Coordinates of C-alpha atoms in Angstrom, one line a residue:
M1 CA -0.1 0.1 -0.1
V2 CA 2.9 2.4 0.7
V3 CA 4.2 2.1 -2.6
Q4 CA 0.8 2.3 -4.3
L5 CA 0.5 5.7 -2.5
R6 CA 4.0 6.7 -3.5
R7 CA 3.4 5.9 -7.2
R8 CA -0.1 7.8 -7.2
Y9 CA 1.4 10.9 -5.5
A10 CA 4.5 10.9 -7.7
A11 CA 2.3 11.0 -10.9
L12 CA 0.1 13.9 -9.3
L13 CA 3.4 15.9 -8.6
T14 CA 4.8 15.4 -12.1
S15 CA 1.6 16.2 -13.9
G16 CA -1.2 17.8 -12.1
T17 CA 0.8 20.0 -9.9
Q18 CA 3.0 21.3 -12.9
L19 CA -0.1 22.0 -14.9
A20 CA -1.7 23.8 -11.7
L21 CA 1.4 25.9 -11.3
L22 CA 1.3 27.0 -14.9
V23 CA -2.4 28.0 -14.6
V24 CA -1.4 30.1 -11.5
G25 CA 1.4 31.8 -13.5
L26 CA -1.1 32.8 -16.2
H27 CA -3.4 34.2 -13.7
L28 CA -0.8 36.1 -11.8
G29 CA 1.2 37.4 -14.8
E30 CA 4.1 38.8 -12.6
P31 CA 7.6 38.2 -13.5
A32 CA 8.5 37.3 -10.0
A33 CA 5.7 34.8 -9.7
W34 CA 6.8 33.2 -13.1
A35 CA 10.3 33.0 -11.9
F36 CA 9.2 31.0 -8.7
I37 CA 6.6 28.8 -10.8
F38 CA 9.2 27.8 -13.4
A39 CA 11.8 27.1 -10.5
A40 CA 9.1 24.8 -8.9
V41 CA 8.4 23.1 -12.1
A42 CA 12.1 22.6 -12.8
A43 CA 12.5 20.9 -9.3
L44 CA 9.5 18.6 -9.8
S45 CA 10.8 17.7 -13.4
F46 CA 14.3 17.0 -11.8
A47 CA 12.9 14.7 -9.3
A48 CA 10.8 12.9 -12.0
W49 CA 14.0 12.6 -14.1
I50 CA 15.8 10.9 -11.2
G51 CA 12.9 8.3 -10.9
A52 CA 12.8 7.5 -14.7
Y53 CA 16.7 7.4 -15.0
R54 CA 17.0 5.2 -12.0
R55 CA 14.3 2.7 -13.4
W56 CA 15.8 3.0 -17.0
R57 CA 19.4 2.2 -15.6
A58 CA 18.1 -0.6 -13.5
I59 CA 16.5 -2.3 -16.4
A60 CA 19.3 -1.8 -18.9
D61 CA 22.2 -2.6 -16.5
T62 CA 20.8 -5.9 -15.0
P63 CA 21.3 -9.0 -17.0
T64 CA 18.6 -11.4 -17.2
S65 CA 19.2 -14.7 -15.2
Q66 CA 17.7 -18.1 -15.5
I67 CA 16.0 -19.1 -12.2
A68 CA 18.1 -22.4 -12.0
S69 CA 21.4 -20.6 -12.1
A70 CA 20.4 -17.1 -10.7
A71 CA 22.8 -15.7 -8.1
Q72 CA 21.7 -14.7 -4.7
G73 CA 21.1 -10.9 -4.6
Y74 CA 19.8 -8.4 -7.1
A75 CA 18.4 -10.1 -10.3
E76 CA 16.4 -9.8 -13.2
L77 CA 14.1 -12.7 -14.2
A78 CA 11.7 -13.3 -17.1
G79 CA 9.2 -16.1 -17.4
R80 CA 5.4 -16.6 -16.9
A81 CA 3.0 -15.9 -13.9
E82 CA 1.5 -18.9 -12.1
N83 CA -0.5 -19.3 -8.8
R84 CA 1.0 -21.5 -6.1
P85 CA -0.5 -24.9 -5.9
G86 CA -3.8 -25.0 -4.1
I87 CA -4.1 -21.2 -4.3
R88 CA -6.8 -19.3 -6.0
V89 CA -6.8 -15.7 -6.4
L90 CA -9.8 -13.8 -7.7
A91 CA -9.9 -10.0 -8.7
R92 CA -11.5 -7.8 -6.1
L93 CA -14.1 -6.2 -8.6
S94 CA -14.6 -8.7 -11.6
T95 CA -13.8 -12.0 -9.6
L96 CA -11.7 -13.0 -12.6
P97 CA -9.1 -15.5 -11.7
C98 CA -5.5 -14.1 -11.6
C99 CA -2.2 -14.1 -10.0
W100 CA -2.3 -10.3 -9.0
Y101 CA -4.7 -7.5 -9.2
R102 CA -5.1 -3.7 -8.4
Y103 CA -8.5 -2.0 -8.4
R104 CA -9.9 1.6 -7.8
V105 CA -13.5 2.6 -7.2
Q106 CA -14.4 6.2 -8.0
E107 CA -17.6 8.2 -7.4
R108 CA -19.0 11.1 -9.1
R109 CA -20.4 13.6 -6.5
S110 CA -22.7 16.4 -7.1
D111 CA -20.6 18.8 -5.0
R112 CA -17.2 18.2 -6.8
K113 CA -16.1 18.1 -10.3
G114 CA -14.8 14.9 -11.8
W115 CA -14.2 11.6 -10.0
T116 CA -13.4 11.0 -6.3
T117 CA -11.5 7.8 -5.2
I118 CA -13.5 6.0 -2.5
E119 CA -11.7 2.6 -2.4
E120 CA -8.6 1.2 -3.8
G121 CA -6.1 -1.6 -3.2
E122 CA -4.1 -4.4 -4.5
S123 CA -3.4 -8.1 -3.8
E124 CA -0.5 -9.3 -1.6
E125 CA -0.8 -13.0 -2.2
P126 CA 2.6 -14.4 -3.4
F127 CA 2.6 -16.2 -6.6
V128 CA 5.0 -18.1 -8.9
L129 CA 7.4 -17.0 -11.8
R130 CA 8.4 -19.8 -13.9
D131 CA 10.9 -20.0 -16.7
E132 CA 12.2 -23.0 -18.8
T133 CA 14.7 -23.8 -15.9
G134 CA 12.6 -23.6 -12.8
A135 CA 10.3 -21.5 -10.7
C136 CA 10.4 -19.1 -7.8
V137 CA 7.8 -17.5 -5.5
V138 CA 7.3 -13.8 -5.9
D139 CA 6.3 -11.8 -2.9
P140 CA 4.5 -8.8 -4.5
E141 CA 4.5 -6.7 -1.1
G142 CA 6.4 -3.6 -1.7
A143 CA 6.7 -4.0 -5.6
E144 CA 6.1 -1.4 -8.2
V145 CA 3.7 -3.4 -10.5
L146 CA 3.3 -2.2 -14.2
P147 CA 0.4 -4.3 -15.9
A148 CA 0.1 -4.2 -19.6
A149 CA -3.6 -3.2 -19.7
Y150 CA -6.5 -2.5 -17.5
D151 CA -10.3 -2.6 -17.7
T152 CA -12.6 0.1 -16.6
W153 CA -16.4 0.4 -16.6
T154 CA -19.1 2.7 -15.1
R155 CA -22.3 1.8 -13.1
G156 CA -24.4 4.7 -12.2
D157 CA -22.3 7.4 -10.3
R158 CA -19.4 4.9 -9.9
R159 CA -16.4 4.1 -12.1
Y160 CA -14.5 0.9 -11.6
T161 CA -10.9 0.3 -12.8
E162 CA -9.1 -3.0 -12.4
W163 CA -5.6 -4.1 -13.5
L164 CA -4.5 -7.8 -13.6
V165 CA -1.7 -10.1 -14.0
R166 CA -3.4 -13.2 -15.3
E167 CA -2.0 -16.8 -14.9
G168 CA 0.2 -17.5 -17.8
D169 CA 0.9 -13.9 -18.6
P170 CA 4.6 -13.1 -19.5
L171 CA 6.2 -11.7 -16.5
Y172 CA 9.3 -9.5 -16.0
A173 CA 10.6 -8.9 -12.7
L174 CA 13.6 -7.1 -11.0
G175 CA 14.2 -7.8 -7.3
E176 CA 16.1 -9.5 -4.6
F177 CA 16.5 -13.2 -5.4
A178 CA 17.0 -15.4 -2.4
T179 CA 16.9 -19.2 -1.6
L180 CA 15.1 -19.7 1.8
G181 CA 15.8 -22.9 3.6
G182 CA 17.9 -25.8 2.3
A183 CA 21.6 -26.5 2.7
G184 CA 22.5 -23.0 2.5
A185 CA 20.0 -21.4 4.9
A186 CA 21.2 -18.6 7.1
L187 CA 20.4 -19.6 10.7
D188 CA 21.3 -17.9 13.9
R189 CA 22.1 -20.6 16.4
G190 CA 22.6 -18.1 19.3
R191 CA 19.4 -16.3 18.6
D192 CA 17.2 -19.3 18.3
V193 CA 18.7 -20.9 21.5
G194 CA 17.9 -17.7 23.3
A195 CA 14.2 -17.7 21.9
L196 CA 13.8 -21.4 23.0
L197 CA 15.0 -20.6 26.5
A198 CA 12.7 -17.7 26.7
D199 CA 9.8 -19.9 25.8
W200 CA 10.9 -22.4 28.6
K201 CA 11.0 -19.7 31.0
H202 CA 7.3 -18.8 30.4
D203 CA 6.4 -22.2 31.6
R204 CA 8.4 -22.1 34.8
P205 CA 6.7 -25.4 36.3
Q206 CA 7.7 -27.4 33.4
L207 CA 11.2 -25.8 33.3
L208 CA 11.6 -26.8 36.9
A209 CA 10.3 -30.3 36.3
R210 CA 12.9 -30.9 33.5
F211 CA 16.0 -29.2 35.1
D212 CA 15.5 -28.7 39.0
L213 CA 17.6 -31.7 39.8
D214 CA 17.6 -31.2 43.6
R215 CA 14.0 -30.1 43.8
D216 CA 14.4 -27.0 45.6
G217 CA 12.3 -24.8 43.4
E218 CA 15.1 -22.9 42.0
L219 CA 17.7 -23.4 39.1
S220 CA 21.1 -23.4 40.2
F221 CA 23.9 -22.4 38.0
R222 CA 24.7 -26.0 37.1
E223 CA 21.1 -26.8 36.4
W224 CA 20.7 -23.8 34.2
A225 CA 23.8 -24.8 32.3
L226 CA 22.3 -28.1 31.7
A227 CA 19.1 -26.3 30.4
R228 CA 21.2 -24.3 28.1
A229 CA 23.1 -27.2 26.7
Q230 CA 19.7 -29.1 26.2
A231 CA 18.4 -26.0 24.3
K232 CA 21.5 -26.0 22.0
R233 CA 20.9 -29.7 21.3
E234 CA 17.4 -29.1 20.4
I235 CA 18.1 -26.2 18.1
D236 CA 21.0 -28.0 16.4
R237 CA 18.5 -30.9 15.5
T238 CA 15.9 -28.5 14.2
H239 CA 18.4 -26.6 12.2
A240 CA 19.8 -30.0 10.7
E241 CA 16.2 -30.9 9.8
E242 CA 15.6 -27.5 8.1
R243 CA 18.8 -27.7 6.1
A244 CA 17.9 -31.2 5.0
L245 CA 14.6 -29.9 3.4
P246 CA 14.8 -28.5 -0.4
G247 CA 15.3 -24.8 -0.5
V248 CA 12.6 -22.5 -1.9
D249 CA 13.7 -19.7 -4.3
C250 CA 11.9 -16.4 -3.9
L251 CA 12.0 -12.9 -5.2
R252 CA 11.2 -10.1 -3.0
R253 CA 11.7 -6.5 -2.2
P254 CA 15.4 -5.6 -1.9
A255 CA 16.4 -4.6 1.5
D256 CA 18.8 -1.8 0.3
G257 CA 15.9 0.1 -1.3
R258 CA 16.7 -0.8 -5.0
L259 CA 13.9 -0.9 -7.6
F260 CA 11.5 -3.9 -7.1
L261 CA 9.5 -4.0 -10.3
L262 CA 7.0 -6.5 -11.6
S263 CA 5.5 -6.2 -15.1
N264 CA 3.7 -8.1 -17.9
L265 CA 5.1 -5.6 -20.2
D266 CA 7.8 -6.5 -22.7
P267 CA 11.3 -5.6 -21.1
D268 CA 12.5 -3.8 -24.2
K269 CA 9.2 -1.7 -24.1
L270 CA 9.7 -0.8 -20.4
N271 CA 13.4 0.2 -21.2
R272 CA 12.3 2.4 -24.1
K273 CA 9.5 3.9 -21.9
Y274 CA 11.8 4.9 -19.1
Y275 CA 14.4 6.1 -21.4
G276 CA 11.8 8.2 -23.1
W277 CA 10.3 9.8 -20.1
A278 CA 14.0 10.4 -18.6
W279 CA 14.7 12.7 -21.6
I280 CA 11.3 14.3 -21.4
H281 CA 11.7 15.2 -17.8
L282 CA 15.2 16.5 -18.4
A283 CA 14.0 18.8 -21.4
V284 CA 11.3 20.1 -19.2
F285 CA 13.7 20.8 -16.4
F286 CA 16.0 22.7 -18.7
G287 CA 13.1 24.5 -20.3
A288 CA 11.8 25.5 -16.8
M289 CA 15.3 26.7 -15.8
I290 CA 15.7 29.0 -18.9
G291 CA 12.1 30.2 -18.2
A292 CA 12.9 31.1 -14.6
L293 CA 16.0 32.9 -15.7
V294 CA 14.3 34.9 -18.4
A295 CA 11.5 35.9 -15.9
L296 CA 14.1 37.0 -13.4
G297 CA 15.7 39.1 -16.2
I298 CA 12.4 41.1 -16.7
D299 CA 12.0 44.2 -15.0

């Protein structure tokens, strides 16, 4: 939801706000006001250019990996979307089967112009990305999802819009690739031993029944050492069992804040899209800066 709001307000800042500023400038008509407005438009365009450039470079600079041979860390994958076995996802508005959806409900109110959003959201159910070498689980939480198309329809005073990634759709993904569990599982013995001992302390009668050898109602240093040794043995056994299980490959939001992108658009089209928008925003930035300088020079 945070990513959805960020995406929505970023679009607002780089389109509606700039247009509103220009309308205000036409209304005021003062050179000083135009200088301020052009500077604000330049600042917004520069921020938009950073976003478009970052996405373009992430797509262009990250080579596509196959799932079976992908290295742990930031990766680009391409394949087809599938639901996990036994999981059925239905779109919120149309109830069509899908892997992922986003929806928005808007209402036309008599006291306002245009449409007002009254409800919106998107699914967070993990699904599968499969290529010819294997499959990985995609956790869409925090992802910037760009579907190829959307459906919109109106009923009475309400307008409904829905974006879908359907099962079998081509899927392009940029994110953090990690194998969870298996022989290479990252397990913290000390942390898990501490957590197990904390659980035992919550059930003091059972803890004393197991380790209070002299039955004095307290655990001596020696008895507590025995409890710690037993906890270590149990955690070692649990970790061995976890590492014996097959690992699960997954794609998720990078912890370092890098772009997490999912789309059923063609990667080359995505690349050209962000490349073009980067140049457009840069051109608007320089045009607005020139406008600000010209306005400042008018007396």
